[in-house]
Amino acid sequence: MNTPKQRVTVLGSTGSVGVSTLDVIARHPERFEVFALSAATKVDEMLAQCAQFSPRFAVMASAPHAELLAEKLEQSGLKTRVLMGPDAIENIAAHEDVDAVMAAIVGAAGLGPCLAAARAGKRLLLANKEALVVGGELFMRTVREGGATLLPIDSEHSAIFQSLPEDPSTWARRIDKIILTASGGPFLTRSPGSLGAVTPEQACAHPNWVMGRKISVDSATMMNKALEVIEARHLFGVSPEQIEVVIHPQSVVHSMVQFTDASVIAQLGTPDMRVPIAVGLAWPERIESGAARLDFRQMASLTFDAPDAALFPGLGLAWHALRAAPGTTAVLNAANEVAVEAFLDRRLRFDRIHAVNMETLETVAPSKPASLADLLALDASARAAANAAALRFAA
């Protein structure tokens, strides 16, 4: 008896995680088929993906890009139907014919589709940090109530997930500590005083991982790790005090779990996002990912160190936000998105990203968000405050 193919929607298909997801899917045509794709502005890349995978739907974020894609698809004789806008993205995430959703849209824009997939009870492969950082308990409650299967795709959270027992009901009594590893990014050996001269090109040149521009900057400031601390708290039900971050420049150990008996289980692998993607697509089975195998004979050393608070001041904001009023993590996320965008646009110095985040946290006093509308309103307020702060700290 043949097992039906798993029909997959890939949100953010032209980004680095989306491209890696399609690479894994292409390696297993007997297991997976692409149901729908979404992208923001990359029409030619989406056209090529439609030609290769023949999805039923392709969604672009805006009307001009959707119209251009529809025109090119028609000229190519391709039958993929083009849709446009946030509602269409949510629809392809929750569609009754979809089995799994790769949520790889960067930023708070990915929260709505993630909630839609969770409500519809999908197998949700979560590569969008903001669903948990912004959505928090509201998102986790939606996952539970919708009966969705939530599988983390960030390399660190996938590593933790793989290191834990399959039964989540046992986690609370077994976990002593979660240890997130961080590469330290491209400026690990820089002095804090030298960071004012950092350019966007330098910040985006990660030594180990191939990532989009925003997450590359977050890695350079270690705000990505702050957001991952917040994610881990929600994903694994631990307290902020049970989460630790260590610098591991080689990016071979992707994270670790220390158990109550003092033993530690770690997940290791080459720094390639196709590994956690393959885990999410096939779990609890294992499939070939395309990543290179580790050769332990070629490893000179694996090192671990404490983060330098002066070099990475943003990291501590994770614990600050988790201990503060509900909604504070959403404010932090919005502020950081605004600050990073200003830096990439050369309107803000690299070493002032943290200042914008701090001032926004001090300015915006959140009330407990009870709905997506509340979260979006809080996000908008935080962005307004962060934009004002970015102007004051302008380069």
mmCIF file of C-alpha atoms in Angstrom:
data_model
loop_
_atom_site.group_PDB
_atom_site.id
_atom_site.type_symbol
_atom_site.label_atom_id
_atom_site.label_comp_id
_atom_site.label_asym_id
_atom_site.label_seq_id
_atom_site.Cartn_x
_atom_site.Cartn_y
_atom_site.Cartn_z
ATOM 1 C CA MET A 1 0.000 0.000 0.000
ATOM 2 C CA ASN A 2 1.434 3.363 -1.042
ATOM 3 C CA THR A 3 1.559 6.089 1.598
ATOM 4 C CA PRO A 4 -0.078 9.337 0.400
ATOM 5 C CA LYS A 5 2.312 12.177 -0.257
ATOM 6 C CA GLN A 6 2.508 14.913 2.355
ATOM 7 C CA ARG A 7 1.235 18.169 0.821
ATOM 8 C CA VAL A 8 3.328 21.099 1.951
ATOM 9 C CA THR A 9 2.800 24.849 1.937
ATOM 10 C CA VAL A 10 6.041 26.836 2.114
ATOM 11 C CA LEU A 11 5.595 30.361 3.458
ATOM 12 C CA GLY A 12 8.565 32.539 2.539
ATOM 13 C CA SER A 13 9.675 30.162 -0.187
ATOM 14 C CA THR A 14 12.255 32.484 -1.779
ATOM 15 C CA GLY A 15 14.131 33.123 1.475
ATOM 16 C CA SER A 16 17.043 31.004 2.657
ATOM 17 C CA VAL A 17 14.923 28.630 4.764
ATOM 18 C CA GLY A 18 12.276 28.354 2.049
ATOM 19 C CA VAL A 19 14.880 27.503 -0.592
ATOM 20 C CA SER A 20 16.432 24.898 1.701
ATOM 21 C CA THR A 21 12.990 23.416 2.371
ATOM 22 C CA LEU A 22 12.318 23.013 -1.336
ATOM 23 C CA ASP A 23 15.743 21.423 -1.747
ATOM 24 C CA VAL A 24 14.856 18.745 0.825
ATOM 25 C CA ILE A 25 11.404 18.229 -0.717
ATOM 26 C CA ALA A 26 12.968 17.786 -4.169
ATOM 27 C CA ARG A 27 15.126 14.971 -2.788
ATOM 28 C CA HIS A 28 12.013 13.016 -1.772
ATOM 29 C CA PRO A 29 9.391 13.324 -4.530
ATOM 30 C CA GLU A 30 7.815 10.067 -3.377
ATOM 31 C CA ARG A 31 7.079 11.567 0.077
ATOM 32 C CA PHE A 32 6.251 15.236 -0.493
ATOM 33 C CA GLU A 33 4.506 17.513 -2.949
ATOM 34 C CA VAL A 34 4.327 21.310 -2.885
ATOM 35 C CA PHE A 35 0.779 22.564 -2.465
ATOM 36 C CA ALA A 36 1.434 26.326 -2.237
ATOM 37 C CA LEU A 37 4.228 28.870 -2.049
ATOM 38 C CA SER A 38 4.369 32.451 -0.807
ATOM 39 C CA ALA A 39 6.909 35.239 -1.246
ATOM 40 C CA ALA A 40 7.115 38.994 -0.824
ATOM 41 C CA THR A 41 8.735 40.516 -3.923
ATOM 42 C CA LYS A 42 10.985 37.993 -5.707
ATOM 43 C CA VAL A 43 8.911 37.315 -8.802
ATOM 44 C CA ASP A 44 11.560 35.599 -10.921
ATOM 45 C CA GLU A 45 12.555 33.264 -8.093
ATOM 46 C CA MET A 46 8.903 32.387 -7.510
ATOM 47 C CA LEU A 47 8.434 31.759 -11.233
ATOM 48 C CA ALA A 48 11.338 29.292 -11.214
ATOM 49 C CA GLN A 49 9.925 27.524 -8.148
ATOM 50 C CA CYS A 50 6.505 27.237 -9.797
ATOM 51 C CA ALA A 51 8.133 25.759 -12.893
ATOM 52 C CA GLN A 52 9.954 23.151 -10.807
ATOM 53 C CA PHE A 53 7.278 22.189 -8.270
ATOM 54 C CA SER A 54 3.925 23.049 -9.965
ATOM 55 C CA PRO A 55 2.145 24.262 -6.818
ATOM 56 C CA ARG A 56 -1.595 24.811 -6.906
ATOM 57 C CA PHE A 57 -1.186 28.341 -5.521
ATOM 58 C CA ALA A 58 1.521 31.017 -5.455
ATOM 59 C CA VAL A 59 0.926 34.032 -3.232
ATOM 60 C CA MET A 60 2.737 37.357 -3.509
ATOM 61 C CA ALA A 61 2.544 40.017 -0.810
ATOM 62 C CA SER A 62 1.376 42.876 -3.061
ATOM 63 C CA ALA A 63 -0.794 43.356 -6.140
ATOM 64 C CA PRO A 64 1.958 44.595 -8.512
ATOM 65 C CA HIS A 65 4.154 41.563 -7.805
ATOM 66 C CA ALA A 66 1.191 39.191 -8.054
ATOM 67 C CA GLU A 67 0.148 40.664 -11.406
ATOM 68 C CA LEU A 68 3.670 40.390 -12.785
ATOM 69 C CA LEU A 69 3.962 36.779 -11.623
ATOM 70 C CA ALA A 70 0.587 35.885 -13.164
ATOM 71 C CA GLU A 71 1.685 37.396 -16.474
ATOM 72 C CA LYS A 72 4.959 35.445 -16.489
ATOM 73 C CA LEU A 73 3.246 32.200 -15.515
ATOM 74 C CA GLU A 74 0.782 32.585 -18.366
ATOM 75 C CA GLN A 75 3.590 33.278 -20.830
ATOM 76 C CA SER A 76 5.345 30.114 -19.602
ATOM 77 C CA GLY A 77 2.207 28.000 -19.888
ATOM 78 C CA LEU A 78 2.199 27.183 -16.163
ATOM 79 C CA LYS A 79 -1.117 26.541 -14.406
ATOM 80 C CA THR A 80 -0.314 27.751 -10.873
ATOM 81 C CA ARG A 81 -3.003 30.140 -9.606
ATOM 82 C CA VAL A 82 -1.680 33.461 -8.279
ATOM 83 C CA LEU A 83 -3.143 35.073 -5.156
ATOM 84 C CA MET A 84 -2.199 38.244 -3.295
ATOM 85 C CA GLY A 85 -2.007 39.624 0.210
ATOM 86 C CA PRO A 86 -2.082 38.575 3.885
ATOM 87 C CA ASP A 87 -5.496 36.908 3.750
ATOM 88 C CA ALA A 88 -4.367 34.670 0.892
ATOM 89 C CA ILE A 89 -1.232 33.700 2.814
ATOM 90 C CA GLU A 90 -3.356 32.678 5.800
ATOM 91 C CA ASN A 91 -5.658 30.729 3.493
ATOM 92 C CA ILE A 92 -2.870 28.612 2.022
ATOM 93 C CA ALA A 93 -1.579 27.962 5.549
ATOM 94 C CA ALA A 94 -4.960 26.693 6.741
ATOM 95 C CA HIS A 95 -6.254 25.096 3.520
ATOM 96 C CA GLU A 96 -8.027 21.786 4.054
ATOM 97 C CA ASP A 97 -5.803 20.038 1.485
ATOM 98 C CA VAL A 98 -2.558 20.994 3.258
ATOM 99 C CA ASP A 99 -0.800 18.551 5.596
ATOM 100 C CA ALA A 100 2.279 20.561 6.628
ATOM 101 C CA VAL A 101 3.225 24.241 6.675
ATOM 102 C CA MET A 102 6.779 25.556 6.661
ATOM 103 C CA ALA A 103 6.478 28.939 8.377
ATOM 104 C CA ALA A 104 9.543 30.833 7.163
ATOM 105 C CA ILE A 105 8.197 34.372 6.723
ATOM 106 C CA VAL A 106 10.561 36.736 8.532
ATOM 107 C CA GLY A 107 9.166 39.142 11.097
ATOM 108 C CA ALA A 108 5.796 39.824 12.718
ATOM 109 C CA ALA A 109 4.136 39.441 9.304
ATOM 110 C CA GLY A 110 4.449 35.688 9.808
ATOM 111 C CA LEU A 111 2.343 35.620 12.983
ATOM 112 C CA GLY A 112 -1.084 35.604 11.285
ATOM 113 C CA PRO A 113 -0.329 32.643 8.983
ATOM 114 C CA CYS A 114 1.216 30.710 11.885
ATOM 115 C CA LEU A 115 -1.920 31.200 13.964
ATOM 116 C CA ALA A 116 -4.074 30.186 10.988
ATOM 117 C CA ALA A 117 -2.110 26.955 10.515
ATOM 118 C CA ALA A 118 -2.250 26.227 14.246
ATOM 119 C CA ARG A 119 -6.022 26.758 14.405
ATOM 120 C CA ALA A 120 -6.408 24.399 11.450
ATOM 121 C CA GLY A 121 -4.424 21.673 13.216
ATOM 122 C CA LYS A 122 -1.573 21.488 10.722
ATOM 123 C CA ARG A 123 1.882 20.000 11.098
ATOM 124 C CA LEU A 124 3.560 23.363 11.654
ATOM 125 C CA LEU A 125 7.282 23.617 10.942
ATOM 126 C CA LEU A 126 8.170 26.790 12.784
ATOM 127 C CA ALA A 127 11.084 28.795 11.405
ATOM 128 C CA ASN A 128 9.400 32.103 12.237
ATOM 129 C CA LYS A 129 10.704 33.307 15.613
ATOM 130 C CA GLU A 130 8.046 35.956 15.956
ATOM 131 C CA ALA A 131 5.164 33.492 16.332
ATOM 132 C CA LEU A 132 6.515 32.684 19.792
ATOM 133 C CA VAL A 133 8.330 35.915 20.630
ATOM 134 C CA VAL A 134 5.293 38.046 19.740
ATOM 135 C CA GLY A 135 2.509 35.488 20.132
ATOM 136 C CA GLY A 136 3.808 33.802 23.271
ATOM 137 C CA GLU A 137 1.154 32.012 25.286
ATOM 138 C CA LEU A 138 -1.595 33.061 22.848
ATOM 139 C CA PHE A 139 0.186 31.171 20.081
ATOM 140 C CA MET A 140 0.900 28.110 22.237
ATOM 141 C CA ARG A 141 -2.737 28.007 23.370
ATOM 142 C CA THR A 142 -3.854 28.130 19.730
ATOM 143 C CA VAL A 143 -1.542 25.203 18.929
ATOM 144 C CA ARG A 144 -3.037 23.161 21.775
ATOM 145 C CA GLU A 145 -6.651 24.032 21.007
ATOM 146 C CA GLY A 146 -6.220 23.447 17.266
ATOM 147 C CA GLY A 147 -4.516 20.102 17.770
ATOM 148 C CA ALA A 148 -1.548 21.218 15.651
ATOM 149 C CA THR A 149 1.813 19.445 15.693
ATOM 150 C CA LEU A 150 4.490 22.055 16.380
ATOM 151 C CA LEU A 151 8.023 21.230 15.208
ATOM 152 C CA PRO A 152 10.795 23.812 15.728
ATOM 153 C CA ILE A 153 13.075 24.460 12.730
ATOM 154 C CA ASP A 154 15.627 26.874 14.197
ATOM 155 C CA SER A 155 18.762 24.767 14.462
ATOM 156 C CA GLU A 156 18.997 25.393 18.213
ATOM 157 C CA HIS A 157 15.414 24.521 19.066
ATOM 158 C CA SER A 158 15.409 21.555 16.736
ATOM 159 C CA ALA A 159 18.542 20.364 18.542
ATOM 160 C CA ILE A 160 16.797 20.661 21.907
ATOM 161 C CA PHE A 161 13.705 18.920 20.549
ATOM 162 C CA GLN A 162 15.819 16.064 19.212
ATOM 163 C CA SER A 163 17.623 15.739 22.560
ATOM 164 C CA LEU A 164 14.402 15.403 24.572
ATOM 165 C CA PRO A 165 12.172 12.339 25.069
ATOM 166 C CA GLU A 166 9.351 12.068 22.538
ATOM 167 C CA ASP A 167 6.697 12.409 25.267
ATOM 168 C CA PRO A 168 6.435 16.122 26.212
ATOM 169 C CA SER A 169 4.573 15.242 29.413
ATOM 170 C CA THR A 170 7.902 14.030 30.851
ATOM 171 C CA TRP A 171 9.902 17.154 30.044
ATOM 172 C CA ALA A 172 9.107 19.218 33.145
ATOM 173 C CA ARG A 173 10.392 16.608 35.603
ATOM 174 C CA ARG A 174 13.446 15.690 33.525
ATOM 175 C CA ILE A 175 14.881 19.031 32.341
ATOM 176 C CA ASP A 176 17.317 20.821 34.620
ATOM 177 C CA LYS A 177 18.651 23.309 32.089
ATOM 178 C CA ILE A 178 18.509 24.131 28.390
ATOM 179 C CA ILE A 179 21.820 25.309 26.937
ATOM 180 C CA LEU A 180 21.597 27.283 23.702
ATOM 181 C CA THR A 181 24.783 27.556 21.685
ATOM 182 C CA ALA A 182 25.718 30.703 19.781
ATOM 183 C CA SER A 183 28.447 31.128 17.196
ATOM 184 C CA GLY A 184 29.165 34.678 18.320
ATOM 185 C CA GLY A 185 28.749 35.914 14.752
ATOM 186 C CA PRO A 186 31.344 37.863 12.762
ATOM 187 C CA PHE A 187 32.398 40.221 15.582
ATOM 188 C CA LEU A 188 33.245 37.755 18.324
ATOM 189 C CA THR A 189 36.842 38.940 18.538
ATOM 190 C CA ARG A 190 36.097 42.664 18.116
ATOM 191 C CA SER A 191 36.316 45.155 20.968
ATOM 192 C CA PRO A 192 32.979 46.765 21.908
ATOM 193 C CA GLY A 193 34.373 50.216 21.150
ATOM 194 C CA SER A 194 35.056 49.303 17.528
ATOM 195 C CA LEU A 195 31.485 48.370 16.609
ATOM 196 C CA GLY A 196 30.363 51.865 15.703
ATOM 197 C CA ALA A 197 32.158 51.565 12.360
ATOM 198 C CA VAL A 198 30.550 48.236 11.378
ATOM 199 C CA THR A 199 28.881 48.229 7.926
ATOM 200 C CA PRO A 200 25.813 46.211 6.857
ATOM 201 C CA GLU A 201 28.036 44.149 4.583
ATOM 202 C CA GLN A 202 30.287 43.186 7.477
ATOM 203 C CA ALA A 203 27.366 42.379 9.756
ATOM 204 C CA CYS A 204 25.770 40.122 7.134
ATOM 205 C CA ALA A 205 28.956 38.102 6.549
ATOM 206 C CA HIS A 206 28.290 35.271 8.996
ATOM 207 C CA PRO A 207 31.278 32.932 9.384
ATOM 208 C CA ASN A 208 29.262 29.678 9.474
ATOM 209 C CA TRP A 209 25.654 30.063 8.307
ATOM 210 C CA VAL A 210 24.040 31.320 5.105
ATOM 211 C CA MET A 211 21.096 33.443 6.233
ATOM 212 C CA GLY A 212 18.972 36.421 5.263
ATOM 213 C CA ARG A 213 20.136 39.950 6.032
ATOM 214 C CA LYS A 214 17.912 40.569 9.044
ATOM 215 C CA ILE A 215 18.772 37.378 10.899
ATOM 216 C CA SER A 216 22.450 37.846 9.988
ATOM 217 C CA VAL A 217 22.439 41.222 11.750
ATOM 218 C CA ASP A 218 20.617 39.645 14.705
ATOM 219 C CA SER A 219 23.355 37.037 14.878
ATOM 220 C CA ALA A 220 25.994 39.761 14.893
ATOM 221 C CA THR A 221 24.295 41.543 17.827
ATOM 222 C CA MET A 222 23.212 38.219 19.395
ATOM 223 C CA MET A 223 19.637 39.478 19.457
ATOM 224 C CA ASN A 224 18.832 36.277 17.575
ATOM 225 C CA LYS A 225 19.907 34.393 20.691
ATOM 226 C CA ALA A 226 17.809 36.662 22.907
ATOM 227 C CA LEU A 227 14.782 35.836 20.758
ATOM 228 C CA GLU A 228 15.687 32.135 20.899
ATOM 229 C CA VAL A 229 15.745 32.253 24.707
ATOM 230 C CA ILE A 230 12.180 33.585 24.592
ATOM 231 C CA GLU A 231 11.185 30.888 22.108
ATOM 232 C CA ALA A 232 12.720 28.135 24.238
ATOM 233 C CA ARG A 233 10.817 29.285 27.291
ATOM 234 C CA HIS A 234 7.498 28.800 25.443
ATOM 235 C CA LEU A 235 8.398 25.736 23.391
ATOM 236 C CA PHE A 236 9.728 23.634 26.241
ATOM 237 C CA GLY A 237 7.838 25.017 29.242
ATOM 238 C CA VAL A 238 10.907 25.966 31.253
ATOM 239 C CA SER A 239 11.523 29.051 33.366
ATOM 240 C CA PRO A 240 13.858 31.821 32.147
ATOM 241 C CA GLU A 241 16.321 30.768 34.848
ATOM 242 C CA GLN A 242 16.575 27.298 33.284
ATOM 243 C CA ILE A 243 17.956 28.685 30.009
ATOM 244 C CA GLU A 244 21.640 29.401 29.462
ATOM 245 C CA VAL A 245 23.597 30.633 26.434
ATOM 246 C CA VAL A 246 27.178 29.670 25.632
ATOM 247 C CA ILE A 247 29.444 30.812 22.805
ATOM 248 C CA HIS A 248 30.432 27.935 20.533
ATOM 249 C CA PRO A 249 32.212 29.388 17.480
ATOM 250 C CA GLN A 250 32.427 26.120 15.537
ATOM 251 C CA SER A 251 28.598 25.751 15.259
ATOM 252 C CA VAL A 252 28.842 21.961 15.487
ATOM 253 C CA VAL A 253 26.941 21.469 18.749
ATOM 254 C CA HIS A 254 23.604 23.087 17.993
ATOM 255 C CA SER A 255 22.292 23.042 21.576
ATOM 256 C CA MET A 256 22.139 20.835 24.658
ATOM 257 C CA VAL A 257 19.806 19.683 27.389
ATOM 258 C CA GLN A 258 21.073 19.095 30.914
ATOM 259 C CA PHE A 259 18.833 16.697 32.813
ATOM 260 C CA THR A 260 18.058 16.467 36.505
ATOM 261 C CA ASP A 261 20.589 13.641 36.933
ATOM 262 C CA ALA A 262 23.337 16.021 35.634
ATOM 263 C CA SER A 263 23.735 14.185 32.324
ATOM 264 C CA VAL A 264 23.801 16.269 29.136
ATOM 265 C CA ILE A 265 22.517 15.289 25.706
ATOM 266 C CA ALA A 266 23.618 17.380 22.722
ATOM 267 C CA GLN A 267 22.717 17.350 19.035
ATOM 268 C CA LEU A 268 25.632 17.797 16.631
ATOM 269 C CA GLY A 269 25.832 18.312 12.894
ATOM 270 C CA THR A 270 27.217 20.439 10.113
ATOM 271 C CA PRO A 271 25.817 24.009 10.054
ATOM 272 C CA ASP A 272 23.198 23.367 7.372
ATOM 273 C CA MET A 273 19.521 24.295 7.788
ATOM 274 C CA ARG A 274 18.472 21.324 5.667
ATOM 275 C CA VAL A 275 19.092 19.065 8.685
ATOM 276 C CA PRO A 276 16.428 20.568 11.010
ATOM 277 C CA ILE A 277 14.134 21.004 8.003
ATOM 278 C CA ALA A 278 14.414 17.303 7.176
ATOM 279 C CA VAL A 279 13.743 16.483 10.834
ATOM 280 C CA GLY A 280 10.584 18.593 10.791
ATOM 281 C CA LEU A 281 9.281 17.233 7.510
ATOM 282 C CA ALA A 282 9.784 13.552 8.382
ATOM 283 C CA TRP A 283 9.526 13.398 12.201
ATOM 284 C CA PRO A 284 9.579 10.908 13.884
ATOM 285 C CA GLU A 285 11.311 9.271 10.920
ATOM 286 C CA ARG A 286 14.658 10.375 9.486
ATOM 287 C CA ILE A 287 15.351 11.175 5.848
ATOM 288 C CA GLU A 288 18.373 12.254 3.813
ATOM 289 C CA SER A 289 18.816 16.027 3.986
ATOM 290 C CA GLY A 290 21.630 16.734 1.539
ATOM 291 C CA ALA A 291 23.899 18.061 4.297
ATOM 292 C CA ALA A 292 27.511 16.980 4.577
ATOM 293 C CA ARG A 293 28.404 14.440 7.261
ATOM 294 C CA LEU A 294 30.543 15.409 10.218
ATOM 295 C CA ASP A 295 34.101 14.133 10.132
ATOM 296 C CA PHE A 296 35.274 14.105 13.741
ATOM 297 C CA ARG A 297 38.824 13.370 12.612
ATOM 298 C CA GLN A 298 38.948 16.818 11.014
ATOM 299 C CA MET A 299 37.869 18.703 14.149
ATOM 300 C CA ALA A 300 40.745 20.327 15.963
ATOM 301 C CA SER A 301 38.576 21.377 18.915
ATOM 302 C CA LEU A 302 35.112 22.287 20.116
ATOM 303 C CA THR A 303 35.138 25.288 22.459
ATOM 304 C CA PHE A 304 32.561 26.894 24.718
ATOM 305 C CA ASP A 305 32.636 30.209 26.548
ATOM 306 C CA ALA A 306 30.393 32.685 28.331
ATOM 307 C CA PRO A 307 29.014 35.580 26.245
ATOM 308 C CA ASP A 308 30.649 38.990 26.742
ATOM 309 C CA ALA A 309 27.902 41.291 28.061
ATOM 310 C CA ALA A 310 29.789 44.389 26.883
ATOM 311 C CA LEU A 311 30.100 43.017 23.334
ATOM 312 C CA PHE A 312 26.542 41.634 23.204
ATOM 313 C CA PRO A 313 24.396 43.830 25.477
ATOM 314 C CA GLY A 314 21.175 42.821 23.729
ATOM 315 C CA LEU A 315 21.344 39.224 24.921
ATOM 316 C CA GLY A 316 20.286 40.094 28.466
ATOM 317 C CA LEU A 317 17.082 41.695 27.199
ATOM 318 C CA ALA A 318 15.599 38.207 26.775
ATOM 319 C CA TRP A 319 15.443 37.552 30.518
ATOM 320 C CA HIS A 320 14.395 41.162 31.183
ATOM 321 C CA ALA A 321 11.469 40.876 28.765
ATOM 322 C CA LEU A 322 10.373 37.444 30.045
ATOM 323 C CA ARG A 323 10.230 38.739 33.625
ATOM 324 C CA ALA A 324 8.379 41.921 32.642
ATOM 325 C CA ALA A 325 4.680 42.457 31.870
ATOM 326 C CA PRO A 326 3.035 40.175 29.282
ATOM 327 C CA GLY A 327 3.556 41.656 25.824
ATOM 328 C CA THR A 328 7.040 42.985 26.585
ATOM 329 C CA THR A 329 8.625 40.361 24.323
ATOM 330 C CA ALA A 330 6.440 41.631 21.464
ATOM 331 C CA VAL A 331 7.683 45.168 22.120
ATOM 332 C CA LEU A 332 11.290 43.977 22.071
ATOM 333 C CA ASN A 333 10.789 42.157 18.782
ATOM 334 C CA ALA A 334 9.184 45.162 17.089
ATOM 335 C CA ALA A 335 11.874 47.526 18.328
ATOM 336 C CA ASN A 336 14.621 45.252 17.078
ATOM 337 C CA GLU A 337 13.047 44.874 13.631
ATOM 338 C CA VAL A 338 12.881 48.647 13.282
ATOM 339 C CA ALA A 339 16.436 49.148 14.556
ATOM 340 C CA VAL A 340 17.891 46.471 12.265
ATOM 341 C CA GLU A 341 16.080 47.917 9.252
ATOM 342 C CA ALA A 342 17.463 51.368 10.083
ATOM 343 C CA PHE A 343 20.968 49.910 10.336
ATOM 344 C CA LEU A 344 20.642 48.053 7.021
ATOM 345 C CA ASP A 345 19.426 51.310 5.435
ATOM 346 C CA ARG A 346 22.509 53.047 6.910
ATOM 347 C CA ARG A 347 20.338 55.327 9.045
ATOM 348 C CA LEU A 348 21.558 53.901 12.357
ATOM 349 C CA ARG A 349 24.953 52.821 13.603
ATOM 350 C CA PHE A 350 25.382 49.163 14.477
ATOM 351 C CA ASP A 351 26.253 49.917 18.093
ATOM 352 C CA ARG A 352 23.026 51.930 18.506
ATOM 353 C CA ILE A 353 20.658 49.052 17.726
ATOM 354 C CA HIS A 354 20.703 48.181 21.421
ATOM 355 C CA ALA A 355 19.993 51.792 22.406
ATOM 356 C CA VAL A 356 16.857 51.827 20.243
ATOM 357 C CA ASN A 357 15.685 48.551 21.764
ATOM 358 C CA MET A 358 16.264 49.792 25.311
ATOM 359 C CA GLU A 359 14.512 53.119 24.776
ATOM 360 C CA THR A 360 11.495 51.404 23.200
ATOM 361 C CA LEU A 361 11.170 49.004 26.134
ATOM 362 C CA GLU A 362 11.262 51.987 28.490
ATOM 363 C CA THR A 363 8.702 53.942 26.443
ATOM 364 C CA VAL A 364 6.024 51.351 25.654
ATOM 365 C CA ALA A 365 4.085 49.853 28.574
ATOM 366 C CA PRO A 366 2.171 46.837 27.245
ATOM 367 C CA SER A 367 -1.080 45.436 28.563
ATOM 368 C CA LYS A 368 -1.638 41.678 28.342
ATOM 369 C CA PRO A 369 -2.548 40.900 24.704
ATOM 370 C CA ALA A 370 -5.591 38.627 24.410
ATOM 371 C CA SER A 371 -5.948 38.392 20.622
ATOM 372 C CA LEU A 372 -4.113 38.795 17.344
ATOM 373 C CA ALA A 373 -5.601 42.280 17.062
ATOM 374 C CA ASP A 374 -4.105 43.178 20.460
ATOM 375 C CA LEU A 375 -0.709 41.852 19.379
ATOM 376 C CA LEU A 376 -0.774 43.778 16.115
ATOM 377 C CA ALA A 377 -1.796 46.974 17.916
ATOM 378 C CA LEU A 378 1.036 46.512 20.410
ATOM 379 C CA ASP A 379 3.434 45.805 17.545
ATOM 380 C CA ALA A 380 2.378 49.032 15.805
ATOM 381 C CA SER A 381 2.822 51.103 18.987
ATOM 382 C CA ALA A 382 6.258 49.640 19.590
ATOM 383 C CA ARG A 383 7.307 50.282 15.996
ATOM 384 C CA ALA A 384 6.240 53.922 16.256
ATOM 385 C CA ALA A 385 8.265 54.353 19.441
ATOM 386 C CA ALA A 386 11.251 52.553 17.918
ATOM 387 C CA ASN A 387 11.168 54.700 14.781
ATOM 388 C CA ALA A 388 11.192 57.805 16.961
ATOM 389 C CA ALA A 389 14.119 56.409 18.930
ATOM 390 C CA ALA A 390 15.987 55.521 15.735
ATOM 391 C CA LEU A 391 15.644 59.119 14.554
ATOM 392 C CA ARG A 392 17.147 60.364 17.816
ATOM 393 C CA PHE A 393 20.049 57.939 17.565
ATOM 394 C CA ALA A 394 20.454 58.413 13.812
ATOM 395 C CA ALA A 395 23.881 57.843 12.281
#
